[in-house]
Amino acid sequence: THKGNNNTTDKLQTNETGTVQTGQTQKGNNNTTDKLQTNETGTVQTGQTQKGNNNTTDKLQTNETGTVQTGQTQKGNNNTTDKLQTNETGTVQMGQTQKGNNNKSDKQQTNL
């Protein structure tokens, strides 16, 4: 689901050997998503939400060999997320919330 103006999605929900990817929502203007929910060998990724203007997400919820990643929320303006919830060999990462303006997260909740 894309709502607003100038939304850009590159390779939305690319799945190599995984099973299910659901529930992407972008609201607002100038949202950019690069390889949202790319799943290499994992299983399920659900519940991404971006609200506000000028949100940038690079490789949101990239899962290499993990299982489940759920519940990402960004609210406000100019949120930047770089590799939010990157899971190498872990299992579950959930419940990230960003509220306000100019929030930046670099590798939030990285599980090795």
Short mmCIF file of C-alpha atoms in Angstrom, two decimals:
data_model
loop_
_atom_site.label_atom_id
_atom_site.label_comp_id
_atom_site.label_asym_id
_atom_site.label_seq_id
_atom_site.Cartn_x
_atom_site.Cartn_y
_atom_site.Cartn_z
CA THR A 1 0.00 0.00 0.00
CA HIS A 2 1.33 3.39 -0.98
CA LYS A 3 -0.46 6.59 0.06
CA GLY A 4 0.69 10.08 -0.81
CA ASN A 5 2.95 11.58 -3.45
CA ASN A 6 6.32 10.62 -4.88
CA ASN A 7 6.57 7.18 -3.27
CA THR A 8 9.44 5.14 -4.65
CA THR A 9 9.78 1.40 -4.19
CA ASP A 10 12.67 -0.64 -5.58
CA LYS A 11 12.25 -4.41 -5.45
CA LEU A 12 9.43 -4.35 -2.90
CA GLN A 13 9.10 -7.71 -1.20
CA THR A 14 11.83 -9.59 -3.05
CA ASN A 15 11.83 -13.20 -1.88
CA GLU A 16 14.59 -15.62 -2.84
CA THR A 17 13.82 -18.83 -0.95
CA GLY A 18 11.51 -17.61 1.83
CA THR A 19 7.78 -18.07 2.24
CA VAL A 20 5.61 -15.07 3.09
CA GLN A 21 6.04 -11.30 3.14
CA THR A 22 3.03 -9.13 3.99
CA GLY A 23 1.74 -5.82 5.25
CA GLN A 24 3.79 -2.94 3.88
CA THR A 25 2.29 0.51 4.32
CA GLN A 26 3.69 3.89 3.34
CA LYS A 27 1.81 7.10 4.11
CA GLY A 28 2.90 10.64 3.32
CA ASN A 29 5.10 12.31 0.73
CA ASN A 30 8.50 11.47 -0.71
CA ASN A 31 8.84 8.04 0.89
CA THR A 32 11.74 6.04 -0.50
CA THR A 33 12.10 2.31 -0.01
CA ASP A 34 15.05 0.30 -1.34
CA LYS A 35 14.64 -3.48 -1.22
CA LEU A 36 11.96 -3.43 1.48
CA GLN A 37 11.65 -6.82 3.13
CA THR A 38 14.27 -8.72 1.18
CA ASN A 39 14.24 -12.32 2.39
CA GLU A 40 17.05 -14.70 1.50
CA THR A 41 16.30 -17.91 3.40
CA GLY A 42 13.96 -16.73 6.15
CA THR A 43 10.24 -17.29 6.53
CA VAL A 44 7.95 -14.40 7.45
CA GLN A 45 8.25 -10.61 7.58
CA THR A 46 5.17 -8.57 8.45
CA GLY A 47 3.82 -5.23 9.57
CA GLN A 48 5.96 -2.40 8.25
CA THR A 49 4.50 1.10 8.58
CA GLN A 50 5.90 4.46 7.55
CA LYS A 51 3.96 7.63 8.36
CA GLY A 52 4.98 11.21 7.63
CA ASN A 53 7.15 12.97 5.08
CA ASN A 54 10.58 12.21 3.67
CA ASN A 55 10.98 8.79 5.27
CA THR A 56 13.94 6.85 3.93
CA THR A 57 14.36 3.13 4.44
CA ASP A 58 17.33 1.17 3.13
CA LYS A 59 16.97 -2.61 3.26
CA LEU A 60 14.27 -2.58 5.94
CA GLN A 61 14.00 -5.96 7.59
CA THR A 62 16.67 -7.81 5.66
CA ASN A 63 16.71 -11.42 6.85
CA GLU A 64 19.55 -13.74 5.93
CA THR A 65 18.88 -16.99 7.78
CA GLY A 66 16.50 -15.90 10.54
CA THR A 67 12.80 -16.55 10.90
CA VAL A 68 10.46 -13.72 11.86
CA GLN A 69 10.70 -9.93 12.00
CA THR A 70 7.60 -7.93 12.93
CA GLY A 71 6.22 -4.61 14.05
CA GLN A 72 8.27 -1.75 12.64
CA THR A 73 6.73 1.71 12.91
CA GLN A 74 8.06 5.10 11.87
CA LYS A 75 6.07 8.23 12.68
CA GLY A 76 7.03 11.83 11.99
CA ASN A 77 9.18 13.65 9.47
CA ASN A 78 12.61 12.90 8.05
CA ASN A 79 13.04 9.51 9.69
CA THR A 80 16.09 7.65 8.44
CA THR A 81 16.60 3.94 8.96
CA ASP A 82 19.66 2.04 7.77
CA LYS A 83 19.32 -1.74 7.88
CA LEU A 84 16.62 -1.71 10.55
CA GLN A 85 16.36 -5.13 12.16
CA THR A 86 19.08 -6.91 10.23
CA ASN A 87 19.18 -10.54 11.36
CA GLU A 88 22.09 -12.76 10.42
CA THR A 89 21.44 -16.06 12.19
CA GLY A 90 18.98 -15.07 14.94
CA THR A 91 15.29 -15.81 15.23
CA VAL A 92 12.97 -12.98 16.24
CA GLN A 93 13.25 -9.20 16.32
CA MET A 94 10.17 -7.12 17.03
CA GLY A 95 8.70 -3.88 18.32
CA GLN A 96 10.72 -0.98 16.95
CA THR A 97 9.06 2.43 17.18
CA GLN A 98 10.30 5.83 16.07
CA LYS A 99 8.23 8.90 16.86
CA GLY A 100 9.07 12.55 16.24
CA ASN A 101 11.25 14.43 13.80
CA ASN A 102 14.71 13.70 12.44
CA ASN A 103 15.08 10.28 14.05
CA LYS A 104 18.02 8.22 12.85
CA SER A 105 18.63 4.54 13.50
CA ASP A 106 21.76 2.71 12.36
CA LYS A 107 21.45 -1.06 12.59
CA GLN A 108 18.82 -0.98 15.32
CA GLN A 109 18.50 -4.33 17.05
CA THR A 110 21.14 -6.13 15.04
CA ASN A 111 21.25 -9.80 16.02
CA LEU A 112 24.38 -11.78 15.22
#
